Coordinates of C-alpha atoms and ligand atoms in Angstrom, one line a residue:
X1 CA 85.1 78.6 70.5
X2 CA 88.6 79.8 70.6
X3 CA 91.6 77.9 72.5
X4 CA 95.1 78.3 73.1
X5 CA 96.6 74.8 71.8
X6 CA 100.3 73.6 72.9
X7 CA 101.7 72.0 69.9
X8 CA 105.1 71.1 70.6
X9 CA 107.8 73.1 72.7
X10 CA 107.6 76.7 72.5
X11 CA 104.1 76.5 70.2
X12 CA 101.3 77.9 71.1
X13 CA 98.6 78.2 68.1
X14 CA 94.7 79.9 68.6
X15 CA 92.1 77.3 67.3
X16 CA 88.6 77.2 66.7
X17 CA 87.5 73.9 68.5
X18 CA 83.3 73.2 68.9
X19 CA 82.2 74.3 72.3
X20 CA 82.3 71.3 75.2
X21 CA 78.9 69.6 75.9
X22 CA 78.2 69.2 80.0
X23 CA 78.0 65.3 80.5
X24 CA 75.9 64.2 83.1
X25 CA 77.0 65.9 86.3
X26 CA 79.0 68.6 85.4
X27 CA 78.4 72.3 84.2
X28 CA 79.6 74.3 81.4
X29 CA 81.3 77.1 82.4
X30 CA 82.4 80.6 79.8
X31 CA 86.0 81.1 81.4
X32 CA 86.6 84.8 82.7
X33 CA 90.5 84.7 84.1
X34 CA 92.9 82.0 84.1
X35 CA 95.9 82.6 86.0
X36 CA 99.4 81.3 84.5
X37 CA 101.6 78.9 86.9
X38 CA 104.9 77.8 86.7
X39 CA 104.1 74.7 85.5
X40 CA 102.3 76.1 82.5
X41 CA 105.4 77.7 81.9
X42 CA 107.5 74.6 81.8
X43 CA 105.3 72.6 79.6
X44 CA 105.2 75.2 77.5
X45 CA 109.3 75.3 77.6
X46 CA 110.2 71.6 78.2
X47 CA 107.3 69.8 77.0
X48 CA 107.2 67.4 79.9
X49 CA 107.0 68.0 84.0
X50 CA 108.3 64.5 85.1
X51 CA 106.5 62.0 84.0
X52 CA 103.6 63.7 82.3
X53 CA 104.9 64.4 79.0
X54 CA 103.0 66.2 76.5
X55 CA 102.6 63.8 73.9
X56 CA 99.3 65.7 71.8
X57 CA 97.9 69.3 71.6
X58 CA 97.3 70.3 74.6
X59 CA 95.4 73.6 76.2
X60 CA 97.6 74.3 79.1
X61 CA 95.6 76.2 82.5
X62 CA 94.2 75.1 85.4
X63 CA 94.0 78.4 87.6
X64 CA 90.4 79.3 86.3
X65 CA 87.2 80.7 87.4
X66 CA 84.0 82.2 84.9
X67 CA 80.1 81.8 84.9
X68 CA 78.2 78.8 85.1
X69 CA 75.9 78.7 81.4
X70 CA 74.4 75.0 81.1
X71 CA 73.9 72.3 83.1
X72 CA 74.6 68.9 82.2
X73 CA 72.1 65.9 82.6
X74 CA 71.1 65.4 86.7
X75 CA 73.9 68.4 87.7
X76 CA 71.6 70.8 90.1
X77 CA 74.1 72.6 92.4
X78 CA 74.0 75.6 90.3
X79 CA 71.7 78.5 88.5
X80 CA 72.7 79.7 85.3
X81 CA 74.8 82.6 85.5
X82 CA 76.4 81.7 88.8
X83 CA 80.2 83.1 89.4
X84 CA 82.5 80.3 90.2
X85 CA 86.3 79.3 91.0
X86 CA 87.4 76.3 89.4
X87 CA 89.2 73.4 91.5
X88 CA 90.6 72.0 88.5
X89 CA 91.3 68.5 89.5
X90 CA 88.6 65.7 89.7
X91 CA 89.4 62.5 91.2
X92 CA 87.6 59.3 90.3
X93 CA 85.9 59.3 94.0
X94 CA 86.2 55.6 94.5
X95 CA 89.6 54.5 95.0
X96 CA 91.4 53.8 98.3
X97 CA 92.5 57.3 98.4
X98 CA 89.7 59.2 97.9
X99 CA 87.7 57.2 100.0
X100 CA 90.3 58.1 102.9
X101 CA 89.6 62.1 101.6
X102 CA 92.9 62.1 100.0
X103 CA 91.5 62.6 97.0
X104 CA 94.3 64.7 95.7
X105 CA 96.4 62.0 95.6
X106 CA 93.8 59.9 93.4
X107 CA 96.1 57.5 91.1
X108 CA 93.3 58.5 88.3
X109 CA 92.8 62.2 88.8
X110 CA 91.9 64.0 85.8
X111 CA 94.0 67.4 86.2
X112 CA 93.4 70.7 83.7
X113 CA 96.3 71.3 81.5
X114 CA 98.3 68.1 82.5
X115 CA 98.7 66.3 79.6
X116 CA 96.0 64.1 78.3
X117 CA 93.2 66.5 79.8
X118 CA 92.8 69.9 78.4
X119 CA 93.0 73.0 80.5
X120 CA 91.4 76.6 80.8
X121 CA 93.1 78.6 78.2
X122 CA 89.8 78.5 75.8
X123 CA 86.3 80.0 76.4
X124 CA 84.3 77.3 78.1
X125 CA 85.0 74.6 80.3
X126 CA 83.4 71.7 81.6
X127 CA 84.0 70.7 85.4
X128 CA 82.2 68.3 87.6
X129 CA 79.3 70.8 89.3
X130 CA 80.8 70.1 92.9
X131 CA 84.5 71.1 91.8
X132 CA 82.7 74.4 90.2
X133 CA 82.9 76.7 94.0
X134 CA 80.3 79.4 93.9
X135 CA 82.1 83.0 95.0
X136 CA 80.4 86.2 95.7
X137 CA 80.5 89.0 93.8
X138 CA 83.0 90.8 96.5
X139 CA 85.8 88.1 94.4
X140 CA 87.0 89.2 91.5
X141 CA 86.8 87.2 88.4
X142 CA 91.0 87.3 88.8
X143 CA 90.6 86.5 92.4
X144 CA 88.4 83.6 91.8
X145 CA 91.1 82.5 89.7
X146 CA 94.1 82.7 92.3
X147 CA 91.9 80.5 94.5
X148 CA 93.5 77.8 92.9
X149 CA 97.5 78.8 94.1
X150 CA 95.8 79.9 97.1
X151 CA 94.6 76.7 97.6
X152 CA 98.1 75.5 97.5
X153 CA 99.5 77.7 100.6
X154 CA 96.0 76.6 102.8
X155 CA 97.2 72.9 101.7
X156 CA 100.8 73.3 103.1
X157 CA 99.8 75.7 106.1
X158 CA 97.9 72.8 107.1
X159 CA 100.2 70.1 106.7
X160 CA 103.1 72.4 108.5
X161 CA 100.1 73.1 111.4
X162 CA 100.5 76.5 111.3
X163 CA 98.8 77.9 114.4
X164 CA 98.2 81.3 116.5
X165 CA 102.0 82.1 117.2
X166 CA 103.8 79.5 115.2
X167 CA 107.1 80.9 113.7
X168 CA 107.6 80.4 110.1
X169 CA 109.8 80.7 107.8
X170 CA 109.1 80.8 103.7
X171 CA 111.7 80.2 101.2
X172 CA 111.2 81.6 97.5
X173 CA 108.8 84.6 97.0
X174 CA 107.5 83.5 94.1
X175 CA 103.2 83.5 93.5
X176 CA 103.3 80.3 96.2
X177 CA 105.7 81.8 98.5
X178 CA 103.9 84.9 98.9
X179 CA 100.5 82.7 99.0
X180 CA 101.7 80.8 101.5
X181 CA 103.2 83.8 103.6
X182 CA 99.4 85.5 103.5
X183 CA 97.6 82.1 104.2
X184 CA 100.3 81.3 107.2
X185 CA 99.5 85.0 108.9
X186 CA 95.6 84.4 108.1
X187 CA 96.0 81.1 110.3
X188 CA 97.2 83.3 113.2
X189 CA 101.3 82.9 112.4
X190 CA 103.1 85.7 114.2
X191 CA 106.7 86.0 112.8
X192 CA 106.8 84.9 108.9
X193 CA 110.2 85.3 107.5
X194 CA 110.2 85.3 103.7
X195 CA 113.4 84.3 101.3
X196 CA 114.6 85.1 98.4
X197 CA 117.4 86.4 96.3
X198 CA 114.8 88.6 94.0
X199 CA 114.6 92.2 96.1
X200 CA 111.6 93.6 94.4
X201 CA 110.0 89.9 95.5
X202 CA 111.3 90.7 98.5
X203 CA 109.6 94.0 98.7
X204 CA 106.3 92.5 97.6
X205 CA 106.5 89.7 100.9
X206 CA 107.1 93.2 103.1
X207 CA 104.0 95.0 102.1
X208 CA 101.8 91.5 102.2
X209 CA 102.8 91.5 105.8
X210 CA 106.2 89.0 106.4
X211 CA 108.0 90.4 109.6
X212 CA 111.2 89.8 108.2
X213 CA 112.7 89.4 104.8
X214 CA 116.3 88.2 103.9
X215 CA 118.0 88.3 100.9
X216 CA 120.1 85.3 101.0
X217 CA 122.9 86.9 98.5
X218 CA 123.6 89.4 100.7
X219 CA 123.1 87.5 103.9
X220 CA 123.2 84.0 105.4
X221 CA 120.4 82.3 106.9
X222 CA 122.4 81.1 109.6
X223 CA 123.6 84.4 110.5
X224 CA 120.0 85.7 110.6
X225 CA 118.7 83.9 113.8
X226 CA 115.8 82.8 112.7
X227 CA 114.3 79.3 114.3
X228 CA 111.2 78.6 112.6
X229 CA 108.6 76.3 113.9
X230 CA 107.6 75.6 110.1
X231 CA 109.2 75.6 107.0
X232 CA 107.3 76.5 104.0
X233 CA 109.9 75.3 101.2
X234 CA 108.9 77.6 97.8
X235 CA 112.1 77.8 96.1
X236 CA 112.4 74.2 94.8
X237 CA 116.5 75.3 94.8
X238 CA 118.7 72.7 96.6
X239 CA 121.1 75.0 98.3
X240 CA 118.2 77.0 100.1
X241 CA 116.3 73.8 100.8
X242 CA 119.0 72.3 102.4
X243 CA 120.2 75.5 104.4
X244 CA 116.7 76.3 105.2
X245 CA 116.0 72.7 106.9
X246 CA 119.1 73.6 108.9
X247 CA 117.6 76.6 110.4
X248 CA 114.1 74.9 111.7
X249 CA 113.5 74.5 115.4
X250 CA 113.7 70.9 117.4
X251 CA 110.2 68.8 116.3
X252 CA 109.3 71.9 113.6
X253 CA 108.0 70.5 110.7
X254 CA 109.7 71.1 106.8
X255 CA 107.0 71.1 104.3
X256 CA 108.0 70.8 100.2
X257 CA 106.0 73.0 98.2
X258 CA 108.3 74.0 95.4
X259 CA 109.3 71.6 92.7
X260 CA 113.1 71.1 92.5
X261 CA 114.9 68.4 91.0
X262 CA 114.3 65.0 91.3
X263 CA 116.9 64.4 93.8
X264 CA 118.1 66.9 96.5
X265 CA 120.5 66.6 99.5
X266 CA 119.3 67.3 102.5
X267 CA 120.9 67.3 106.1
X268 CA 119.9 64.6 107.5
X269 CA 121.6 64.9 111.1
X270 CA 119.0 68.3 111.2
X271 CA 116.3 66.4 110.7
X272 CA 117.3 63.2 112.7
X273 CA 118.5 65.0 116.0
X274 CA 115.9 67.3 116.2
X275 CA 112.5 64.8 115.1
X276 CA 112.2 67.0 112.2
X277 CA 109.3 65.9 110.4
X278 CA 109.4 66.1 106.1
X279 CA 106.8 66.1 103.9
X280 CA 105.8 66.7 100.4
X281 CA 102.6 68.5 99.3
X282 CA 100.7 67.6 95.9
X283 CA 98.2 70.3 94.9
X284 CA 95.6 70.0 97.7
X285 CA 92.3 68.7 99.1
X286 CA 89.0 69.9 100.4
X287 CA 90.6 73.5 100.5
X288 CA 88.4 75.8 98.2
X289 CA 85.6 76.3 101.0
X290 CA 88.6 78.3 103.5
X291 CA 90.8 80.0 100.8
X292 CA 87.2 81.2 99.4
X293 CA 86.0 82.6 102.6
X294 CA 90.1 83.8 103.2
X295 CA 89.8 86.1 100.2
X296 CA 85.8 87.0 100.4
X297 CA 86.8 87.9 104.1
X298 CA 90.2 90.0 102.7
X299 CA 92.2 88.3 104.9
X300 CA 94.4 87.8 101.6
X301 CA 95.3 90.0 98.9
X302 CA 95.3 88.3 95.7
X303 CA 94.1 91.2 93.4
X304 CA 97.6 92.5 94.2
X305 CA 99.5 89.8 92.8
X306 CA 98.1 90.2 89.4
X307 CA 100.6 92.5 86.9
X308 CA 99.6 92.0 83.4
X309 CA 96.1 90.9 81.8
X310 CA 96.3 89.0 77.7
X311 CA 93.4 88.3 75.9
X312 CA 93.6 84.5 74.4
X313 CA 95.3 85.4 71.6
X314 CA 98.6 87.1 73.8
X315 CA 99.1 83.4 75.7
X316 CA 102.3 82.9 74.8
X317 CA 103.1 86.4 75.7
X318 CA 101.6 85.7 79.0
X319 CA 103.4 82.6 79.5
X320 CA 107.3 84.2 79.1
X321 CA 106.4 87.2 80.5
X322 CA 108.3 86.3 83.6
X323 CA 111.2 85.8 81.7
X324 CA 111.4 89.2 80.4
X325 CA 110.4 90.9 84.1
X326 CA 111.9 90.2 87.0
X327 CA 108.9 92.2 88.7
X328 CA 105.9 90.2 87.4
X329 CA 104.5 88.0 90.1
X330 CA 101.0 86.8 88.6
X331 CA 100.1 87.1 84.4
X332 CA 96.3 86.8 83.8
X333 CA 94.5 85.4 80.8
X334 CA 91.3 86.4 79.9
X335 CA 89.9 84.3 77.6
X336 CA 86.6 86.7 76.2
X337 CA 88.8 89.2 75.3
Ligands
LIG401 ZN1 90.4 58.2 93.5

């Protein structure tokens, strides 16, 4: 089979590898769309995301979804032929953890495309059968895909409780930010201001439904008036962080989504007078089920996010794409082609 191999920084190189056997639980599946992330992007650029350095050849790509072909020994959940959305993450199911279903923060999760474990940029895939989520045939392959960043807005619009009538605010209209704008109105969210300083982003979160968008170039949060229960922080920039912590409503909870630096200031007598409570988010748990029925129910749009399709051979083109279009939300790889 063919795969997309990082070799170094800025290195991408198509090579014939022999097709994955299914060990004994898990399924093999023929990838059909792999959506690119931001972190694909930045391995591919800097070679290392914190501490997981890419230190061999490495097939970037965890955003995946195909058809189930074989089954490995004792692995019964699914027929052959079976369409399915990849969670591409399995934990070891026996530490502290994931005992305590936190199994997203499993110390020896095995992760696609995070370096040593090879992603989805090839043509098959092998996945433990329960992390291989059956979707019906009203998904798109490319759909079935975006489950995955989905995934990541139904994570943080549970840890920021959005509710019927919560007001929320999103900063960065990136893939995630406009995730987690759809995800927070599908949990009943009323007013969902959406941030950003890219207008035809901007123009994207208007027509997937925020009530308000602000370009904070032109205009200042603070002026804006804005008191948001939640704070869905997608921008991973310091300066919009900080500001946008500021703007959150007494005991409204700040949730980080986007990846900044390591170190960020952030106003502390905001979050100390009003009992603001912080949290981090990393990647998600027990979330496929709802952001599966969210997008077979077309509560979300995730079709829509897709602007460009490359075959296996065009991944680097896919993965600087954004670079070159300030427009592109979402590049697709399809593997068989
Ligand atoms: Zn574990």
């Amino acid at each position: 089979m063919r795969a997309a191999v990082l070799h170094g920084v800025g290195k991408i190189l198509l090579e014939d590898r022999p097709r994955p056997e299914p060990g004994p639980g898990e399924v093999l599946v023929q990838v059909a769309s792999v959506g690119t992330c931001g972190s694909d992007v930045h391995y591919y650029e800097h070679g290392r995301i914190g501490d997981f350095v890419v230190e061999s050849p490495l097939v970037l790509g965890h955003e995946a979804a195909g058809i189930v072909v074989q089954a490995g020994p004792g692995a019964e959940r699914h027929r052959t032929g079976q369409r399915v959305s990849l969670e591409p993450g399995v934990p070891d199911f026996t530490c502290a953890q994931c005992r305590a279903g936190r199994y997203n923060l499993c110390p020896r999760m095995r992760f696609f495309g995070t370096p040593p474990i090879d992603g989805a940029f090839t043509e098959y895939v092998t996945v433990h059968e329960e992390f291989a989520h059956p979707v019906p045939d009203t998904v798109s392959d490319d759909a079935a895909a975006l489950i995955e960043p989905l995934s990541v807005g139904v994570w943080a619009c549970r840890k920021a409780r959005v509710a019927p009538g919560t007001r929320v605010l999103v900063t960065g209209a990136g893939p995630i930010g406009l995730l987690c704008l759809q995800v927070a109105r599908a949990f009943g969210a009323t007013d969902v201001m959406v941030t950003d300083v890219n207008p035809a982003r901007l123009a994207r979160a208007r027509e997937l439904g925020a009530s308000a968008i602000l370009d904070v170039r032109a205009e200042s949060l603070a002026d804006a008036a804005f008191e948001p229960d939640a704070l869905l922080e997608c921008s991973g920039h310091p300066a919009a962080t900080a500001d946008a912590v500021r703007a959150v409503a007494r005991a409204g909870r700040v949730v980080l989504v986007g990846m900044g630096g390591d170190e960020i200031p952030l106003p502390l007598t905001a979050l100390q007078t009003r009992e603001l409570e912080v949290t981090g988010t990393f990647r998600y748990a027990n979330t496929w089920p709802a952001a599966i029925a969210l997008a077979a129910a077309g509560r979300v749009e995730l079709d829509a996010l897709v602007t460009g399709h490359y075959g296996l051979a065009r991944v680097e083109e896919a993965l600087t794409a954004g670079a070159r279009d300030p427009e592109l939300v979402k590049a697709v790889v399809r593997p068989q082609e």
